[in-house]
PDB file of N, CA and C in Angstrom:
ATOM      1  N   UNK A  13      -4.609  29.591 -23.459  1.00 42.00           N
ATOM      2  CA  UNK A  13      -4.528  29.148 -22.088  1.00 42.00           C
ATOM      3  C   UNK A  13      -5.926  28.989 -21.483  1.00 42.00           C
ATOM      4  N   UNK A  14      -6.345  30.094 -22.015  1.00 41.00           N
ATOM      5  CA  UNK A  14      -8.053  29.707 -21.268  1.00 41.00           C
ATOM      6  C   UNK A  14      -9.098  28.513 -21.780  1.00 41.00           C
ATOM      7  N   UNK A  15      -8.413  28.072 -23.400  1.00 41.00           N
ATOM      8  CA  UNK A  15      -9.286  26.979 -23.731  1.00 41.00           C
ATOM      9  C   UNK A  15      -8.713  25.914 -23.057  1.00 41.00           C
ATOM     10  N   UNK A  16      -7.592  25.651 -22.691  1.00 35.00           N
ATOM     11  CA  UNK A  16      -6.857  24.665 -22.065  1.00 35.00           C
ATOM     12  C   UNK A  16      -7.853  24.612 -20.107  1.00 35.00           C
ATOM     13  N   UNK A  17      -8.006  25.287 -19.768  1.00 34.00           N
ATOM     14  CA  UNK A  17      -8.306  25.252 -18.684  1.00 34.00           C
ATOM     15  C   UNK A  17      -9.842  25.002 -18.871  1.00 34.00           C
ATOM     16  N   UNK A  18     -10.401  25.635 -19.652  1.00 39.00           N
ATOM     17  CA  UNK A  18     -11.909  25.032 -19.473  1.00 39.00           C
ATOM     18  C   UNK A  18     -11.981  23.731 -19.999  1.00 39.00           C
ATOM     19  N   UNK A  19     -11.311  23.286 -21.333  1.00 36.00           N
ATOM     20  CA  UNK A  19     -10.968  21.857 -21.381  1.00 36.00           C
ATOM     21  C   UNK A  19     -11.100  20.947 -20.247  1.00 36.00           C
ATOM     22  N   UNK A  20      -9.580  21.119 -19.219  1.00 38.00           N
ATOM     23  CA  UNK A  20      -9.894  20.720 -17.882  1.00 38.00           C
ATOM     24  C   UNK A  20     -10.912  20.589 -17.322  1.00 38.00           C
ATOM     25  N   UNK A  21     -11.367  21.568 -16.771  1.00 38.00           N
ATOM     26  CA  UNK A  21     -12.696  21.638 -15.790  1.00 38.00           C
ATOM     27  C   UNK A  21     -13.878  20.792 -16.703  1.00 38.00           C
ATOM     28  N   UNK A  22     -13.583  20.975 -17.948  1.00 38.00           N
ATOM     29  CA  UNK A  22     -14.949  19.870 -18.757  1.00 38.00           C
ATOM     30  C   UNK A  22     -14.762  18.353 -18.182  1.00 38.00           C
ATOM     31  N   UNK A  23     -13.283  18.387 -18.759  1.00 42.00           N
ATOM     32  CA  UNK A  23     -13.114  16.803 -18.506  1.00 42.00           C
ATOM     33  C   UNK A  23     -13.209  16.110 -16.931  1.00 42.00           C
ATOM     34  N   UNK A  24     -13.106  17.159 -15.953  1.00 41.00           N
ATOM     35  CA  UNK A  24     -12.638  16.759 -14.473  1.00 41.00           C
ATOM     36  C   UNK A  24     -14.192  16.458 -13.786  1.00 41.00           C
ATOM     37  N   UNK A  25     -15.161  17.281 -14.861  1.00 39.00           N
ATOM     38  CA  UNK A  25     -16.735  17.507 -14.175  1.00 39.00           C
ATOM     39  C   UNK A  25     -17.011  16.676 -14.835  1.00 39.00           C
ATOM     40  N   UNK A  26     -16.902  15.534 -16.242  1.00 38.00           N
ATOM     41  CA  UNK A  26     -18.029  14.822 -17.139  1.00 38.00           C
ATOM     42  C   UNK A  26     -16.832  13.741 -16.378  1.00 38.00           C
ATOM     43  N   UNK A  27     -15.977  13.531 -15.589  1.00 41.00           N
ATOM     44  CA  UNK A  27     -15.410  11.931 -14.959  1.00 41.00           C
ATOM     45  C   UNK A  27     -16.582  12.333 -13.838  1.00 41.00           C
ATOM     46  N   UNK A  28     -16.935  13.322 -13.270  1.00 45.00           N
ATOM     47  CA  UNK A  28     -16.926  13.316 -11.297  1.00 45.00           C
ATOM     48  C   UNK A  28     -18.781  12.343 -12.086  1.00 45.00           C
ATOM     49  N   UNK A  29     -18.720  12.659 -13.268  1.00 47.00           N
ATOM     50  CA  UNK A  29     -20.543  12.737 -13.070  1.00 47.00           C
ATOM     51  C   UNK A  29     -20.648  11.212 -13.505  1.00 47.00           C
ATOM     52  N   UNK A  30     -19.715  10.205 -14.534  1.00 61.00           N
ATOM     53  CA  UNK A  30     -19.868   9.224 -14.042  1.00 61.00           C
ATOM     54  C   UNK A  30     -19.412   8.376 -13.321  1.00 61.00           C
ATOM     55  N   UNK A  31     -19.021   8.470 -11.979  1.00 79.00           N
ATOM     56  CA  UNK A  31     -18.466   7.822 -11.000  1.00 79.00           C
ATOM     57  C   UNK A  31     -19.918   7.074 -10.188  1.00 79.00           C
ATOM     58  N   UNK A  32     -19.305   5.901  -9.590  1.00 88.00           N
ATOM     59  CA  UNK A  32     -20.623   4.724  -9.637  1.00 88.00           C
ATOM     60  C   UNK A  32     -20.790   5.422  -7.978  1.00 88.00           C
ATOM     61  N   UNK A  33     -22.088   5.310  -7.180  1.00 93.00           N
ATOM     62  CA  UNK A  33     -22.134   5.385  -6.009  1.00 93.00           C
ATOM     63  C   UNK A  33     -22.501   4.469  -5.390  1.00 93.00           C
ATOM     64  N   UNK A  34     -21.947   4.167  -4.640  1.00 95.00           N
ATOM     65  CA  UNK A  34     -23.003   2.925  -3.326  1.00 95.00           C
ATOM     66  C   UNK A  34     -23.916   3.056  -3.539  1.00 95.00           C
ATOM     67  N   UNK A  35     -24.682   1.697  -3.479  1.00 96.00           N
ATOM     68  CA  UNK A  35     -26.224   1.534  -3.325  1.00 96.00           C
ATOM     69  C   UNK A  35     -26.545   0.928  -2.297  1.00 96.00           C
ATOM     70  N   UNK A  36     -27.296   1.302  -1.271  1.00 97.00           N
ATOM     71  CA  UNK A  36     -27.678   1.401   0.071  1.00 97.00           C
ATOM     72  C   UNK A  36     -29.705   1.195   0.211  1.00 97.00           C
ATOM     73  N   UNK A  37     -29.445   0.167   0.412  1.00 98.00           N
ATOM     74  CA  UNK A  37     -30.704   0.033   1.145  1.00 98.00           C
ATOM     75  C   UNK A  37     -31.110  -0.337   2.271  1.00 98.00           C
ATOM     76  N   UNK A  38     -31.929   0.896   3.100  1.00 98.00           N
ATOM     77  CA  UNK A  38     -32.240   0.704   4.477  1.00 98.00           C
ATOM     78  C   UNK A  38     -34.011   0.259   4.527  1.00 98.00           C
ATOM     79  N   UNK A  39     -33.991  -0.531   5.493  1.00 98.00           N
ATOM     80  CA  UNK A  39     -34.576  -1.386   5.806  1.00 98.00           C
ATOM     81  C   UNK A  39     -35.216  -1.581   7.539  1.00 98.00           C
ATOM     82  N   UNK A  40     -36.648  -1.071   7.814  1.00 98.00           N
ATOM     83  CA  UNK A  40     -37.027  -1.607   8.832  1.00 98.00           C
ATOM     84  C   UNK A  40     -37.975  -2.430   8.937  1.00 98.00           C
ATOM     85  N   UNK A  41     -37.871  -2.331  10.461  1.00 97.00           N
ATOM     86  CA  UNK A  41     -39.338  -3.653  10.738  1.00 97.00           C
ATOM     87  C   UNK A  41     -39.292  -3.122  12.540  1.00 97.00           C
ATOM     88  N   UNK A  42     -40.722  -2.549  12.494  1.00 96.00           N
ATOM     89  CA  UNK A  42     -40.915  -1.812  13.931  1.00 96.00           C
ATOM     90  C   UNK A  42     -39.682  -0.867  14.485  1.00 96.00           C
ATOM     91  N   UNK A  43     -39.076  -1.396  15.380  1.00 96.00           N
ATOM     92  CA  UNK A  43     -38.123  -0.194  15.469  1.00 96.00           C
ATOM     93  C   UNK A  43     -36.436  -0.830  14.979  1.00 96.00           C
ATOM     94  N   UNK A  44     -36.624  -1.654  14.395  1.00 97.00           N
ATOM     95  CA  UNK A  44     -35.150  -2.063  14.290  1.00 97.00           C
ATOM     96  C   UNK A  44     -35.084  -1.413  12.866  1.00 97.00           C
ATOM     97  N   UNK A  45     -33.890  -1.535  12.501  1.00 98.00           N
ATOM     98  CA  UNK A  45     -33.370  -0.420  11.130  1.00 98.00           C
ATOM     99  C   UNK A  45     -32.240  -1.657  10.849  1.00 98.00           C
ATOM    100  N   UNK A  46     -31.805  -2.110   9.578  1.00 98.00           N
ATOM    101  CA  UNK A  46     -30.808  -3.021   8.978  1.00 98.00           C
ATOM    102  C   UNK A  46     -30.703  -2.181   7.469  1.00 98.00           C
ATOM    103  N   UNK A  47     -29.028  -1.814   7.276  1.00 98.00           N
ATOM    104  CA  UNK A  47     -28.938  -1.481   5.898  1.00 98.00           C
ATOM    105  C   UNK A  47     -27.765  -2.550   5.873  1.00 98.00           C
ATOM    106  N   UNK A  48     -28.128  -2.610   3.980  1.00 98.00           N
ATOM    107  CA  UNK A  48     -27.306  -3.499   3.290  1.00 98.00           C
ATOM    108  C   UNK A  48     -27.014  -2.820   2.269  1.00 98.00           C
ATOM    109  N   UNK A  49     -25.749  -2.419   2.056  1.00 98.00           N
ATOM    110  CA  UNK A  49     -24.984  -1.672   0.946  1.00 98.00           C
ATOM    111  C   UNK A  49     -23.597  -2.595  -0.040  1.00 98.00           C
ATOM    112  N   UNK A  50     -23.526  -2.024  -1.251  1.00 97.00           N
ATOM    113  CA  UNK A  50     -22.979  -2.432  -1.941  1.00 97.00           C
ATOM    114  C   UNK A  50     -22.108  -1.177  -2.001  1.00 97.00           C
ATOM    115  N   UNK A  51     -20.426  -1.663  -1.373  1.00 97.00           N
ATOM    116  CA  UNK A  51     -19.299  -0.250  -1.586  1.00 97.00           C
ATOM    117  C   UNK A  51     -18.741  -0.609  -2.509  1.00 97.00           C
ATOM    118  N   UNK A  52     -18.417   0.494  -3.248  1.00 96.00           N
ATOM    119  CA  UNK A  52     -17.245   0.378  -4.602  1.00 96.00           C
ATOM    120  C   UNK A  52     -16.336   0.467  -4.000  1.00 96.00           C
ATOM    121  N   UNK A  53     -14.833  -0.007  -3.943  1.00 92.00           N
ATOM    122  CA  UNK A  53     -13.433   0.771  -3.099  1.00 92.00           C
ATOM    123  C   UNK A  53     -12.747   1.655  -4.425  1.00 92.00           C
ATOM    124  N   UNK A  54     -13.340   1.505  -5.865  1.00 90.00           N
ATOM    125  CA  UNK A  54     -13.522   2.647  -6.679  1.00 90.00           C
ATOM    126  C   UNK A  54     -14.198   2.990  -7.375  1.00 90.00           C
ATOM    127  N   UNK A  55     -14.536   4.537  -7.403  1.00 86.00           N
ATOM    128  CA  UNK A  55     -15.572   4.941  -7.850  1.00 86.00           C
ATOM    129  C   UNK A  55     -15.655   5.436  -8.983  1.00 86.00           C
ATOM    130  N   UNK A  56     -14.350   3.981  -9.959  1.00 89.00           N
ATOM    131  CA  UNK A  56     -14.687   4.732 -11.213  1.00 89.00           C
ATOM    132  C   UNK A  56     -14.822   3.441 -11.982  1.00 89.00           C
ATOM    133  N   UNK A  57     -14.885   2.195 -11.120  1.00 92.00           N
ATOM    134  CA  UNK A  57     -15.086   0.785 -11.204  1.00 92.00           C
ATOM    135  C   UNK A  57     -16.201   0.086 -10.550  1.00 92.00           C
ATOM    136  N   UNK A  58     -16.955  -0.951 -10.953  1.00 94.00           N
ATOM    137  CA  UNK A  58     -17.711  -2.063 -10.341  1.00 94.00           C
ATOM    138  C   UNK A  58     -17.046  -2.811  -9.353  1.00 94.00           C
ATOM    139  N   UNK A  59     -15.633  -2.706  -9.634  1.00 96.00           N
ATOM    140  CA  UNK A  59     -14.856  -4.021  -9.184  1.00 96.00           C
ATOM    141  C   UNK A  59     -13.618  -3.320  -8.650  1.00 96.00           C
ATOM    142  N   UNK A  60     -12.600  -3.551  -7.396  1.00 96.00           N
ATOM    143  CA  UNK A  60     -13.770  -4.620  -6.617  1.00 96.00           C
ATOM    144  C   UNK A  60     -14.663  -3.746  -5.596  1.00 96.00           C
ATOM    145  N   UNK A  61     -15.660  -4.716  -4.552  1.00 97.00           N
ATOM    146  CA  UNK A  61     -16.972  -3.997  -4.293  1.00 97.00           C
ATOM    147  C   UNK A  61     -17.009  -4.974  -2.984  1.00 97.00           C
ATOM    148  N   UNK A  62     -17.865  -4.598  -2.265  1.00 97.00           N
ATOM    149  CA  UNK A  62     -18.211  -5.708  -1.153  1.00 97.00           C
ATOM    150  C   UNK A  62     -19.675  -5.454  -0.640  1.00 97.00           C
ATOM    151  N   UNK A  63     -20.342  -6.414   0.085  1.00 98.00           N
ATOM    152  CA  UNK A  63     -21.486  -6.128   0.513  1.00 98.00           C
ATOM    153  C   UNK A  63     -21.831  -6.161   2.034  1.00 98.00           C
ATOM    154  N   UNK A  64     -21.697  -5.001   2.663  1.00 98.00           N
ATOM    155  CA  UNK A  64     -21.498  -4.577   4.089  1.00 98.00           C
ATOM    156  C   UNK A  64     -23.468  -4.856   4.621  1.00 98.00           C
ATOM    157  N   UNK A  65     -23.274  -5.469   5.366  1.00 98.00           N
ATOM    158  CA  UNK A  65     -24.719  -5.462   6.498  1.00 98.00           C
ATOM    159  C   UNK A  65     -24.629  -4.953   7.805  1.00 98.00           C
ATOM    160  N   UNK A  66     -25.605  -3.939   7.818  1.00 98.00           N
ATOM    161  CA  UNK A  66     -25.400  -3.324   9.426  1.00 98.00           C
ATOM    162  C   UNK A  66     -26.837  -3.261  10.144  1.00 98.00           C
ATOM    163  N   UNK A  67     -26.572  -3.388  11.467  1.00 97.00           N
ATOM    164  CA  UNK A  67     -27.887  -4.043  12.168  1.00 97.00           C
ATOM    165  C   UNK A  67     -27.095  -3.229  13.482  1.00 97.00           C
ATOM    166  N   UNK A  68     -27.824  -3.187  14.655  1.00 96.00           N
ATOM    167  CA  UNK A  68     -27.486  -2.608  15.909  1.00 96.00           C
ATOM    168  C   UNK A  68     -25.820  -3.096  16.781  1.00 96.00           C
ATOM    169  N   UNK A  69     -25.747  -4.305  16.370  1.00 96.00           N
ATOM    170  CA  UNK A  69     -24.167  -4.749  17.024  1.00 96.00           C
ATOM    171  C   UNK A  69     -23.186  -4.466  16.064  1.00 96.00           C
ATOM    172  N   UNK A  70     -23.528  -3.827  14.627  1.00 98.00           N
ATOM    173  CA  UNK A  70     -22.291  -2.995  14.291  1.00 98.00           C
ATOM    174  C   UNK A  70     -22.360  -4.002  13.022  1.00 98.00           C
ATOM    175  N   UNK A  71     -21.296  -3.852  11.987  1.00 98.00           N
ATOM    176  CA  UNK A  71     -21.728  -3.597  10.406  1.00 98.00           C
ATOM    177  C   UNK A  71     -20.590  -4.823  10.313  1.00 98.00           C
ATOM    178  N   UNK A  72     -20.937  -5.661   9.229  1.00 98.00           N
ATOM    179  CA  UNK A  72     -20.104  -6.601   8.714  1.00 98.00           C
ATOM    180  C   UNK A  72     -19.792  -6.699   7.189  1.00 98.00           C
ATOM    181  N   UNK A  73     -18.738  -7.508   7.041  1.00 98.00           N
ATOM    182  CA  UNK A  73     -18.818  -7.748   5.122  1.00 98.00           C
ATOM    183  C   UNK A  73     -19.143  -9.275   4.870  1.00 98.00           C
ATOM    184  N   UNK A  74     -20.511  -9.353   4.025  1.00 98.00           N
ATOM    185  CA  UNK A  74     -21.005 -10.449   3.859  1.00 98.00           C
ATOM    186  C   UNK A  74     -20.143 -11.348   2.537  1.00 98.00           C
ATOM    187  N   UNK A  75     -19.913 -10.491   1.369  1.00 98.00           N
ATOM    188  CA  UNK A  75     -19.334 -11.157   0.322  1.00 98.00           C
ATOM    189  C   UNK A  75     -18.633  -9.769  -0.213  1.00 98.00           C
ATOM    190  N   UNK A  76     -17.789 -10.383  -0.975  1.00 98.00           N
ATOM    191  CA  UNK A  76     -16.867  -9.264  -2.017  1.00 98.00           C
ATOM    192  C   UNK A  76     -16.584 -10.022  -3.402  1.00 98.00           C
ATOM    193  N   UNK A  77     -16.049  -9.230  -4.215  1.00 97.00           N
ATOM    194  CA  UNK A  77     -15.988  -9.576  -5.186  1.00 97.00           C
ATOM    195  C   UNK A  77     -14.970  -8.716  -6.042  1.00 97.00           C
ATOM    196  N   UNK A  78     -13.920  -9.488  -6.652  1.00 97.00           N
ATOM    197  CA  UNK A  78     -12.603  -8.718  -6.890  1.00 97.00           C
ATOM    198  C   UNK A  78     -12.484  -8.631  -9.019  1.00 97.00           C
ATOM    199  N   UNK A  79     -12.986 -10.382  -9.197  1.00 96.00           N
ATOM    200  CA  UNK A  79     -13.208 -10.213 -10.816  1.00 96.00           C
ATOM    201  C   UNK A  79     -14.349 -10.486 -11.135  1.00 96.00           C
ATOM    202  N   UNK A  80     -15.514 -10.675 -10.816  1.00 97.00           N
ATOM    203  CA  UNK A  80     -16.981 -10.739 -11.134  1.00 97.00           C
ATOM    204  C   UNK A  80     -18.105  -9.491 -11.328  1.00 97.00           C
ATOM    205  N   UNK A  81     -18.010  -9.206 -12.095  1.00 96.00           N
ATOM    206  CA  UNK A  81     -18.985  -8.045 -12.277  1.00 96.00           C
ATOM    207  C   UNK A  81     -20.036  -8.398 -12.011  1.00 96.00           C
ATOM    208  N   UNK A  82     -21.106  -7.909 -11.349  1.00 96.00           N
ATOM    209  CA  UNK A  82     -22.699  -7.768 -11.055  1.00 96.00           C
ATOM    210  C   UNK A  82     -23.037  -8.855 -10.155  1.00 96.00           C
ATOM    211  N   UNK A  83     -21.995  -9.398  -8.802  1.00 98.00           N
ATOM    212  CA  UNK A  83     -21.671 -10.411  -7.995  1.00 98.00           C
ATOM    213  C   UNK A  83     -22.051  -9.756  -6.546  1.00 98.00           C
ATOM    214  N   UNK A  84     -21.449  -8.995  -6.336  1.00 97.00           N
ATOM    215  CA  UNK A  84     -22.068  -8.014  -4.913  1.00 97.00           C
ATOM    216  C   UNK A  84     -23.223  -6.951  -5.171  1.00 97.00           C
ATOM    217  N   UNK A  85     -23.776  -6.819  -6.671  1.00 97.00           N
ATOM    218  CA  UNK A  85     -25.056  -6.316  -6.504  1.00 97.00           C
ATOM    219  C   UNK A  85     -26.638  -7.177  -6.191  1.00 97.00           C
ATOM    220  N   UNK A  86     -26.021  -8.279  -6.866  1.00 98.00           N
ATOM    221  CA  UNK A  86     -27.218  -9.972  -6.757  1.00 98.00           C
ATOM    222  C   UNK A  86     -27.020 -10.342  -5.807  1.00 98.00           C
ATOM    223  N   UNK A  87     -25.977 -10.170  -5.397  1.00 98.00           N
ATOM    224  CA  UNK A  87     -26.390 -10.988  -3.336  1.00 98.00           C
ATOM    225  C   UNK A  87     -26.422  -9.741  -2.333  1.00 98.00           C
ATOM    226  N   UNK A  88     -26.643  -8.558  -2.696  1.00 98.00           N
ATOM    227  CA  UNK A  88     -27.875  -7.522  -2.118  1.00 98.00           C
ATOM    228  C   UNK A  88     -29.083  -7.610  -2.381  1.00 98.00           C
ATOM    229  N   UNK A  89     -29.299  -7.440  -3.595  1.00 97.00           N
ATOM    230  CA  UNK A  89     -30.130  -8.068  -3.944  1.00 97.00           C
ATOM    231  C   UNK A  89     -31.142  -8.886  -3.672  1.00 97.00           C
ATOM    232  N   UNK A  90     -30.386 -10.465  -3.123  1.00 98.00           N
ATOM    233  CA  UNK A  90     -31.232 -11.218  -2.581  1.00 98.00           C
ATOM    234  C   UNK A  90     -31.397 -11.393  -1.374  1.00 98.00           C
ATOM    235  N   UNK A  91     -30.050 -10.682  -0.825  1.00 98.00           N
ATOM    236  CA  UNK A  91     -30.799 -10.552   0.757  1.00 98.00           C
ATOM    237  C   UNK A  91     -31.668  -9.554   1.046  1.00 98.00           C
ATOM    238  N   UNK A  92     -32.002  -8.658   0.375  1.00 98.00           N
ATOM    239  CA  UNK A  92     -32.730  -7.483   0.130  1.00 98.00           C
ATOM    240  C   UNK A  92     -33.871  -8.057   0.138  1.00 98.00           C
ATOM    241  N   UNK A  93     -34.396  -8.874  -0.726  1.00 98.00           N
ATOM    242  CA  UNK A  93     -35.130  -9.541  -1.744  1.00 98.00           C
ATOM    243  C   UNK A  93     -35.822 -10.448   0.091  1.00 98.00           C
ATOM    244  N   UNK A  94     -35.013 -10.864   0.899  1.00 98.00           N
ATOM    245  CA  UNK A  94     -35.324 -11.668   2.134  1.00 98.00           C
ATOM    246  C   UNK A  94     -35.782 -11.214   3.016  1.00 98.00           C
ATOM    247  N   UNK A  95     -35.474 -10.110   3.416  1.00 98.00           N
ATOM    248  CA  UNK A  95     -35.745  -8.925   4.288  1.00 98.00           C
ATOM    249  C   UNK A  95     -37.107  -8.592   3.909  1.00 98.00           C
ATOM    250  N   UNK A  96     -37.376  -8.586   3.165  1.00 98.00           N
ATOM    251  CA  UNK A  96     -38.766  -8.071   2.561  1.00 98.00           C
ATOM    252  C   UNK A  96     -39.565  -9.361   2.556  1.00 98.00           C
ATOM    253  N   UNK A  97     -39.169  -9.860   2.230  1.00 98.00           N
ATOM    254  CA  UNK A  97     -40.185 -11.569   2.545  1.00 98.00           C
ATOM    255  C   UNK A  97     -40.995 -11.669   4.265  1.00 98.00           C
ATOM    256  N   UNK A  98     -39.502 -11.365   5.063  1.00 97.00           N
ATOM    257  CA  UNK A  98     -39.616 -11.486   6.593  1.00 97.00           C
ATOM    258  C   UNK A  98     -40.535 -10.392   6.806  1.00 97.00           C
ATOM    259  N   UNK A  99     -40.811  -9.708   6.193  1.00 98.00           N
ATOM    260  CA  UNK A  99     -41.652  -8.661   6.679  1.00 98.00           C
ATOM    261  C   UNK A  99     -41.091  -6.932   6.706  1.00 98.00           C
ATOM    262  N   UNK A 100     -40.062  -6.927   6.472  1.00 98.00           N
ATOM    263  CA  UNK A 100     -38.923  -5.785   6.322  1.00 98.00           C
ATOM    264  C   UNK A 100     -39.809  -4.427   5.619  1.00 98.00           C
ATOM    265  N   UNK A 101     -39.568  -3.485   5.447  1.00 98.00           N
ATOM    266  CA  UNK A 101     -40.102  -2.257   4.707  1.00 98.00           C
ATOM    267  C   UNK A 101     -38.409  -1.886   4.377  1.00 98.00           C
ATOM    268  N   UNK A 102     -37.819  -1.536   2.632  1.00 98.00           N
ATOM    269  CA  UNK A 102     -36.663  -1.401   2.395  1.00 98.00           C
ATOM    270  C   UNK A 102     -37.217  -0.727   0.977  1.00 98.00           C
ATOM    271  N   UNK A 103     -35.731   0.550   1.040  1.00 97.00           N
ATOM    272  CA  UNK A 103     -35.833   1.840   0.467  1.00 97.00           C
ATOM    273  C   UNK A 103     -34.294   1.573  -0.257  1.00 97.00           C
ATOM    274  N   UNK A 104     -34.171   1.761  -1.701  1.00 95.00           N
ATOM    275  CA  UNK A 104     -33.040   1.701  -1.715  1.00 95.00           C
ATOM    276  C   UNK A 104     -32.690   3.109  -2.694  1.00 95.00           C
ATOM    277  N   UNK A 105     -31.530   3.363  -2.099  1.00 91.00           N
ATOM    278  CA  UNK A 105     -31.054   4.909  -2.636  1.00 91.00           C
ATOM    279  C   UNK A 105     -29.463   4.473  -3.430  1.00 91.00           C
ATOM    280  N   UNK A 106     -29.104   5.059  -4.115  1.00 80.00           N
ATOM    281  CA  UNK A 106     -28.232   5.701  -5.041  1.00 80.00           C
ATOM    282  C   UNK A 106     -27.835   4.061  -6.107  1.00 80.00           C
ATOM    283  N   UNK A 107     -27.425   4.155  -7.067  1.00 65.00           N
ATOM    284  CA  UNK A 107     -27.279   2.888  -8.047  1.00 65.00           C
ATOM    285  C   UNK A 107     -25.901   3.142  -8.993  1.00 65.00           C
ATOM    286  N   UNK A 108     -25.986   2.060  -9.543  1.00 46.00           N
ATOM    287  CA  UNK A 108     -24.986   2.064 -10.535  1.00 46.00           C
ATOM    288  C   UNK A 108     -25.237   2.466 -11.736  1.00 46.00           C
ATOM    289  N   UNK A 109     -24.466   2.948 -13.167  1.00 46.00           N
ATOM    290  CA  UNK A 109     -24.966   2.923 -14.226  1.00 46.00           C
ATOM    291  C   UNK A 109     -26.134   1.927 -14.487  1.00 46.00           C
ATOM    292  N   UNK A 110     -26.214   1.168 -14.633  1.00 39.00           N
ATOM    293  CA  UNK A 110     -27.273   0.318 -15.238  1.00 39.00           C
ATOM    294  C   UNK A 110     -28.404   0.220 -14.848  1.00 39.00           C
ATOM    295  N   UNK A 111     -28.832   0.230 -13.670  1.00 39.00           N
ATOM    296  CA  UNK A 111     -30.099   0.389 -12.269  1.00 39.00           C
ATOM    297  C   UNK A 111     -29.747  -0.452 -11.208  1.00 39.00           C
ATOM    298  N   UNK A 112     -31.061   0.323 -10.471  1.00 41.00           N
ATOM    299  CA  UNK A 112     -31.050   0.067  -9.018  1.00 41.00           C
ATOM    300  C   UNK A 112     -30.816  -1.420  -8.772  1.00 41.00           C
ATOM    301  N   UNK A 113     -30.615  -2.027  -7.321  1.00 45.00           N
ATOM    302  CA  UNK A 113     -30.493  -3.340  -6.884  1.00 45.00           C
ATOM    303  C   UNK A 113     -32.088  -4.046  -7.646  1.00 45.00           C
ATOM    304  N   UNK A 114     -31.878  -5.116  -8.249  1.00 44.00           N
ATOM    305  CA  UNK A 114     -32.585  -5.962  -8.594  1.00 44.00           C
ATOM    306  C   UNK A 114     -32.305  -7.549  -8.588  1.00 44.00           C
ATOM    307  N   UNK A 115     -33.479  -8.445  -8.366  1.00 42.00           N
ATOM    308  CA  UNK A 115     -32.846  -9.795  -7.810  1.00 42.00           C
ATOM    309  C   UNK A 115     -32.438 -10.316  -9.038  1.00 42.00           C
ATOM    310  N   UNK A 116     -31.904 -11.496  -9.214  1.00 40.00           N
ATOM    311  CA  UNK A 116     -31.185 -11.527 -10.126  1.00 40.00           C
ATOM    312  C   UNK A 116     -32.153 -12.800 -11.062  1.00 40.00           C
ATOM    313  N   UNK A 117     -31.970 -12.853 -12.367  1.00 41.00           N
ATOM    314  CA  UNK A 117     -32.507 -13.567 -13.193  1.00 41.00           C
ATOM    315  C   UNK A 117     -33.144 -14.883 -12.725  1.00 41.00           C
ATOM    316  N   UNK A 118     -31.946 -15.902 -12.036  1.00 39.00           N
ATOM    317  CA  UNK A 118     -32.345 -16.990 -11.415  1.00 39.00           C
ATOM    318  C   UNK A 118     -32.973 -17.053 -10.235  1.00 39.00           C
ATOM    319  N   UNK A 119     -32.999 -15.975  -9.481  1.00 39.00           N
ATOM    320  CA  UNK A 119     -33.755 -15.402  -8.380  1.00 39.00           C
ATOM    321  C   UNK A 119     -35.047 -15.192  -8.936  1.00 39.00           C
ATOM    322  N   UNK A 120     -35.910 -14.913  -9.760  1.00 39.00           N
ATOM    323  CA  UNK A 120     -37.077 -14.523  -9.869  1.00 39.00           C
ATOM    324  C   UNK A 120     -38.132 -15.854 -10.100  1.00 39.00           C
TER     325      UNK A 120
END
């Protein structure tokens, strides 16, 4: 009974550890603050995902993506990628298996 239960707790702790997290990058310029995040609606999937922008009048969904893998991380990405052009200072925290937001191939 007791190998059965630590079994459990192995298997319940090596799922929690790869579960994908939002990747969130915040972004200023003087005093304004804009984050652009990529949500999983599961966190044990890429898909599906959407890409939320929030700025002072409150947070929107720019694109989603239901069968495209690596579709709402490239158009963070490149608006990420814009923000920083305009002059932006942007920090991006937590990623997916593979890495952080990066612009995408045809983007470079």
């Amino acid at each position: 009974m007791k190998a059965l239960l630590i079994t459990s707790a192995l298997a319940i702790l090596s799922t929690n550890t790869l579960a994908l997290e939002n990747i969130s990058t915040t972004c200023h310029h003087g005093a304004q603050t804009r984050i652009i995040e990529v949500v999983y609606r599961d966190s044990d999937s890429p898909l599906p995902c959407e890409v939320q922008y929030t700025k002072e009048a409150g947070t929107e969904t720019l694109w989603s993506a239901q069968n495209l893998e690596g579709y709402c991380e490239e158009k963070a990405a490149a608006l990420v990628e814009k923000q920083q052009g305009w002059g932006w200072d942007c920090a991006t925290t937590g990623s997916t298996e593979a890495s952080d937001i990066e612009p995408a191939a045809s983007e470079l």
